[in-house]
Short mmCIF file of C-alpha atoms in Angstrom, two decimals:
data_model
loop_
_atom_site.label_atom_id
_atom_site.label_comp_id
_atom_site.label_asym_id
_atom_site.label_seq_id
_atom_site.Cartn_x
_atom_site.Cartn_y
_atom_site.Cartn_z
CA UNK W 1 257.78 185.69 312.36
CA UNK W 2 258.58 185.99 308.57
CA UNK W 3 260.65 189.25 307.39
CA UNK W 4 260.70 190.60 304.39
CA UNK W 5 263.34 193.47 303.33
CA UNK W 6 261.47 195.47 300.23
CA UNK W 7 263.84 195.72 297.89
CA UNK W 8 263.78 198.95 295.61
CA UNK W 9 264.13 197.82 292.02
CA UNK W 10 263.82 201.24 290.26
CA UNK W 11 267.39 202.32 292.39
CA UNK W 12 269.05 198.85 292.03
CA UNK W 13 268.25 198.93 288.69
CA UNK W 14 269.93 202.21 287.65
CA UNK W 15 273.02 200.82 290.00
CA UNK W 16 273.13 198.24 287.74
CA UNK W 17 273.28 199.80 284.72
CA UNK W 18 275.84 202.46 285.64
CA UNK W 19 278.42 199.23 286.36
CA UNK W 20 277.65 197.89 282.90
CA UNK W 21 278.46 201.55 281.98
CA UNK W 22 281.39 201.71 283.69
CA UNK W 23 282.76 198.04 283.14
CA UNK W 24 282.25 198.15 279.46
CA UNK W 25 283.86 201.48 279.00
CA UNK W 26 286.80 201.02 281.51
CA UNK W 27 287.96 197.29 280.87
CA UNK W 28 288.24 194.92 277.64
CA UNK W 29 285.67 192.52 278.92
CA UNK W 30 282.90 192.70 276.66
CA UNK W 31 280.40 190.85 279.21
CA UNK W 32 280.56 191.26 282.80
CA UNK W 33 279.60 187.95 284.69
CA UNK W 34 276.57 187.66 287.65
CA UNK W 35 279.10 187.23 289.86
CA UNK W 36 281.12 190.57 289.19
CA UNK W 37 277.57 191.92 289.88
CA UNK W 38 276.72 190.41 292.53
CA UNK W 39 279.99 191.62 294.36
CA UNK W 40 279.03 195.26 293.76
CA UNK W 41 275.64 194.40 295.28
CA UNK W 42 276.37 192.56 298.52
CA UNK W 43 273.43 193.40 299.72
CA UNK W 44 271.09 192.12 297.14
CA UNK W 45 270.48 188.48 296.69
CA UNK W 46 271.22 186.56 293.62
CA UNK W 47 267.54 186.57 292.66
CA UNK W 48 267.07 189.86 292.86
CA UNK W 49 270.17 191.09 290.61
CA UNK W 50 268.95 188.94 287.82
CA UNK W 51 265.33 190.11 287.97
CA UNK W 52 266.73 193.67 287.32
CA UNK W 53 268.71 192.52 284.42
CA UNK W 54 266.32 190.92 282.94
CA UNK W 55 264.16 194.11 282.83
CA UNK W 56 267.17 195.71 281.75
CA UNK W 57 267.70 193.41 278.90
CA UNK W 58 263.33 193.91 277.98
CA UNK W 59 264.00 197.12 277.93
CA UNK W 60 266.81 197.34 275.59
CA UNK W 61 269.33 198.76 277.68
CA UNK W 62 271.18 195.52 277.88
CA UNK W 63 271.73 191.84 276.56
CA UNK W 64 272.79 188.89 277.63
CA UNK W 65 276.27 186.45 276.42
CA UNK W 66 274.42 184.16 274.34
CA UNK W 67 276.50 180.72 272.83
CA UNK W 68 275.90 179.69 269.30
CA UNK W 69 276.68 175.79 269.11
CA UNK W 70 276.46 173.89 266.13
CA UNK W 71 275.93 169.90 266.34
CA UNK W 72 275.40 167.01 263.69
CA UNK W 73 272.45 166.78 261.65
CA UNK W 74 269.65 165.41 264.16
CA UNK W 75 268.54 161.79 263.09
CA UNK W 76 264.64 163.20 263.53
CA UNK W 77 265.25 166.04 260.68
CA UNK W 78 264.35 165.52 256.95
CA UNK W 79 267.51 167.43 255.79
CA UNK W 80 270.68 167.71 256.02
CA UNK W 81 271.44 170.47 257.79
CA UNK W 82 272.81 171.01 261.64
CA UNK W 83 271.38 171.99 263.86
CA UNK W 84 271.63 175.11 265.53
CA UNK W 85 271.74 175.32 269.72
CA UNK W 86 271.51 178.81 271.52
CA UNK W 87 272.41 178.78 275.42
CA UNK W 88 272.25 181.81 277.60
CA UNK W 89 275.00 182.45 280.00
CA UNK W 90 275.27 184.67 283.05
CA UNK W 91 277.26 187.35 281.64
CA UNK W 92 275.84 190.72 280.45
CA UNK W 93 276.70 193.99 279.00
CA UNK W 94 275.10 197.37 278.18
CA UNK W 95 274.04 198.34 274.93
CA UNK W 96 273.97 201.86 273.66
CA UNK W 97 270.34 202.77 274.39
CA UNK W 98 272.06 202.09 277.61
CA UNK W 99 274.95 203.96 277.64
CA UNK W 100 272.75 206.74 276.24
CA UNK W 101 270.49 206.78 279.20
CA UNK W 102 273.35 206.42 281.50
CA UNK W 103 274.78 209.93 279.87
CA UNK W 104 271.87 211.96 280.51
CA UNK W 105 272.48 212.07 283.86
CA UNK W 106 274.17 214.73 285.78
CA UNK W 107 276.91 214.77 287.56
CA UNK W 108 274.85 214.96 290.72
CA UNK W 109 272.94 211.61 289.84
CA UNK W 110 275.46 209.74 288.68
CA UNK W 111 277.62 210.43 292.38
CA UNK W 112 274.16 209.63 293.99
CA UNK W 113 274.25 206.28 292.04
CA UNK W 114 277.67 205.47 292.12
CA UNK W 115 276.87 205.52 296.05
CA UNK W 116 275.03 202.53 296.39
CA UNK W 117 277.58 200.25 294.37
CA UNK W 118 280.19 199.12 296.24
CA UNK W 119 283.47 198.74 294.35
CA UNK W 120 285.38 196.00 295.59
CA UNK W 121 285.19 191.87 295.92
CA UNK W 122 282.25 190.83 297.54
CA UNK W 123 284.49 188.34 299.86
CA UNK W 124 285.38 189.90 303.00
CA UNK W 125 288.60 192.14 301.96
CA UNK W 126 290.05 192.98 305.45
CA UNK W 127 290.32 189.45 306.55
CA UNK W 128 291.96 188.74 302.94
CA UNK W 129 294.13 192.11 303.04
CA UNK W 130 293.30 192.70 299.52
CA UNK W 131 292.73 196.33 300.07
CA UNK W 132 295.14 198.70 297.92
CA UNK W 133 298.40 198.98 299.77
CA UNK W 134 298.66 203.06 299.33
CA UNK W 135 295.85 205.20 299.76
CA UNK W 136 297.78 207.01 296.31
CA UNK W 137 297.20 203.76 293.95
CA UNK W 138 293.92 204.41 291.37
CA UNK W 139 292.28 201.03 291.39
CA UNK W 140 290.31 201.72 288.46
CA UNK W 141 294.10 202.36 286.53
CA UNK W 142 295.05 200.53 284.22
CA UNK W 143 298.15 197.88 285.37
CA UNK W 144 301.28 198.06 283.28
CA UNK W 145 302.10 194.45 282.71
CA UNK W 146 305.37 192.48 281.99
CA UNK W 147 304.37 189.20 280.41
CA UNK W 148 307.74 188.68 280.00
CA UNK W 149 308.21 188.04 283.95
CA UNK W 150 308.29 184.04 285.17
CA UNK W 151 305.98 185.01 287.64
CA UNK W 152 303.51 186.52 284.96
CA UNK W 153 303.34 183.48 283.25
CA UNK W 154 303.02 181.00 286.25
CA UNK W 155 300.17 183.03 287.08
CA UNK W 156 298.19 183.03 284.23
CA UNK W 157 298.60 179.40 283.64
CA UNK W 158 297.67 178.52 286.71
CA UNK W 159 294.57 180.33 287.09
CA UNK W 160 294.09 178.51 283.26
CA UNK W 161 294.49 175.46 284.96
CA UNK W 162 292.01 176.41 287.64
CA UNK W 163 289.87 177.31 284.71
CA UNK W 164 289.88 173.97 283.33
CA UNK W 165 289.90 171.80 286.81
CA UNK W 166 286.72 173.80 287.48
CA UNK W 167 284.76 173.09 283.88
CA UNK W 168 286.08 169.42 283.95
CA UNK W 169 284.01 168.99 287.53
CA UNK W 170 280.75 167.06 286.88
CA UNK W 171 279.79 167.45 290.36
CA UNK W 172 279.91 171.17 290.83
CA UNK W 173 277.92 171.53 287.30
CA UNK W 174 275.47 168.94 288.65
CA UNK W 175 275.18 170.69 292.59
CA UNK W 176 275.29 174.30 291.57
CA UNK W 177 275.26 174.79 287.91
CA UNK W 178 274.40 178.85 287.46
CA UNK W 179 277.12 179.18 290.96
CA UNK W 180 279.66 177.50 288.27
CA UNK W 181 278.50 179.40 285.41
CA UNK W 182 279.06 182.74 286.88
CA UNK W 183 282.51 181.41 288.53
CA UNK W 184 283.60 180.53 285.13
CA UNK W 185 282.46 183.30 283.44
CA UNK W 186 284.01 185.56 285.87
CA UNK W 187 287.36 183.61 285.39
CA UNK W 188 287.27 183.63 281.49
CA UNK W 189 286.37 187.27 281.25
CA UNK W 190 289.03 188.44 283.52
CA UNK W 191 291.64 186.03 281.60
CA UNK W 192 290.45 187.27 278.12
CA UNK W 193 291.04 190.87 279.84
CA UNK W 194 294.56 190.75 281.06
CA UNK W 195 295.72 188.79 277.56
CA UNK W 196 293.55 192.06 275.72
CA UNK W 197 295.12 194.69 277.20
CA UNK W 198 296.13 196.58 280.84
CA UNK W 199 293.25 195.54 283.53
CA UNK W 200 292.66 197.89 286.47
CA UNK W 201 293.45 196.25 290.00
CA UNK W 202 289.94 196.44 290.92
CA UNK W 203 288.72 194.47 288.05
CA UNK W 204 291.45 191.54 288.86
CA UNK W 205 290.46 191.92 292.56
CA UNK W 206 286.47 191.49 291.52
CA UNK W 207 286.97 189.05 288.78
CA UNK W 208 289.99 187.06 289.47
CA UNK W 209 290.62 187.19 293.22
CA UNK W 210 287.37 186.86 294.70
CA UNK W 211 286.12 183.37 292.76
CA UNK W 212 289.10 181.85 293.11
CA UNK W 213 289.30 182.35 296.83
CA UNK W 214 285.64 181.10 296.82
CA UNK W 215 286.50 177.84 294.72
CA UNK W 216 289.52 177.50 297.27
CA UNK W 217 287.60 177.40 300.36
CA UNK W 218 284.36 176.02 299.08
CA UNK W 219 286.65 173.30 298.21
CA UNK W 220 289.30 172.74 300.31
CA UNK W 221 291.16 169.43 300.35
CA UNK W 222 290.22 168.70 296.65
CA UNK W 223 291.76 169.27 293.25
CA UNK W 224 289.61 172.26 292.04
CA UNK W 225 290.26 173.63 295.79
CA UNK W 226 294.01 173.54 295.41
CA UNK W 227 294.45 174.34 291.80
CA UNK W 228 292.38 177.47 292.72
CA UNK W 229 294.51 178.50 295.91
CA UNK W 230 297.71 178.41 293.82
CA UNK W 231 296.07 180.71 291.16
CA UNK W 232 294.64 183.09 293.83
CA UNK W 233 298.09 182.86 295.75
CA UNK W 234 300.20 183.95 292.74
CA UNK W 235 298.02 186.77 291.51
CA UNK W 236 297.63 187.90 294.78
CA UNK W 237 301.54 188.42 294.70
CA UNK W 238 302.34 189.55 291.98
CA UNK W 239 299.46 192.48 292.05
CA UNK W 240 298.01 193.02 295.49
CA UNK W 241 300.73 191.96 297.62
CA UNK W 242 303.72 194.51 299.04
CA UNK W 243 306.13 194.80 296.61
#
């Protein structure tokens, strides 16, 4: 017998907006990727996330990371002039008739909202142990870094590395192509982040952590796989492990 869970839009929908809210105003990341989103909303599908910020984006509240590329004059045209190309990514952000909206509510509503978000990775966290080590440590703080230290800099260039392995894959943009869109956009967010300014732990966690441990084990045995292991390995170290 088919089921069918309803899913309540109007509540998801204000969910979703508060975490543009908050992401925008609490981390450099201009855009937040469908995959951030979808790990605050484990128990939405994919489909459904998107069909809320679309209305989002109708409404005005929000827009979505568009790419301007420019390419040689087209052999069909009459003039000389490029031509322009406009391709929508899967990375979105609020605008301020959104952050407006979100600050009329009370405090009462926006704890009520808050509640059905959850904040952390959307992998499984106790089997990874990527929970915050002391129940003292602010997640949402931001993270003093020393890009100075070896192991700060072996970090970011291998998750750069992982970056690249992952665009350079024909076969993943051919077999899952909006699964590899949000991956990278996830990635190149969180990257553009920590080189900004100070990310929070959670935001590394969500946007670093959890796709590459996806890539790793989706992948396992292959370059993108193992490129992706070594970046998840050495963040994980040097920001969630003991110290």
């Amino acid at each position: 017998m088919l089921k069918v869970d309803l899913v309540n839009f109007a509540a998801l929908e204000e969910a979703v907006l508060a975490v543009l809210a908050h992401e925008f105003q609490n981390s450099a990341v201009e855009y937040v990727s469908l995959a951030t989103l979808m790990s605050r909303f484990p128990q939405y599908s994919q489909n459904a996330i998107r069909e809320v910020l679309y209305k989002i984006v109708r409404g005005g509240s929000g827009r979505r990371m568009q790419e301007v590329r420019k390419s040689g004059k087209s052999p069909f045209s009459l003039f000389d002039q490029e031509q322009t190309e406009f391709i929508d990514h899967d990375a979105w952000r609020i605008t301020q008739a959104g952050f407006n909206e979100v600050a009329k509510w009370d405090a009462r509503r926006q704890q009520e909202v808050s509640s059905r978000i959850t904040w952390t990775a959307s992998i499984d966290v106790d089997s990874l142990d990527l929970a915050v080590q002391s129940p003292d440590v602010d997640e949402w703080a931001p993270l003093p870094i020393d890009r100075q230290n070896p192991k700060f800099e072996a970090a970011m260039g291998a998750v750069e590395d992982a970056i690249d392995t992952i665009s350079a894959d024909n076969g993943y943009a051919v077999s899952a192509p909006e699964e590899r869109t949000s991956i990278l956009a996830s990635l190149k967010g969180s990257v553009e982040a920590i080189k900004a300014g100070m990310p929070s732990l959670a935001s590394i966690r969500a946007g670093l952590l959890a796709p590459l441990r996806f890539i790793s084990e989706k992948f396992v045995g292959t370059a993108m796989g193992e490129t992706a292991k070594k970046a998840f390995e050495l963040f994980w170290d040097l920001f969630v492990g003991p110290k």
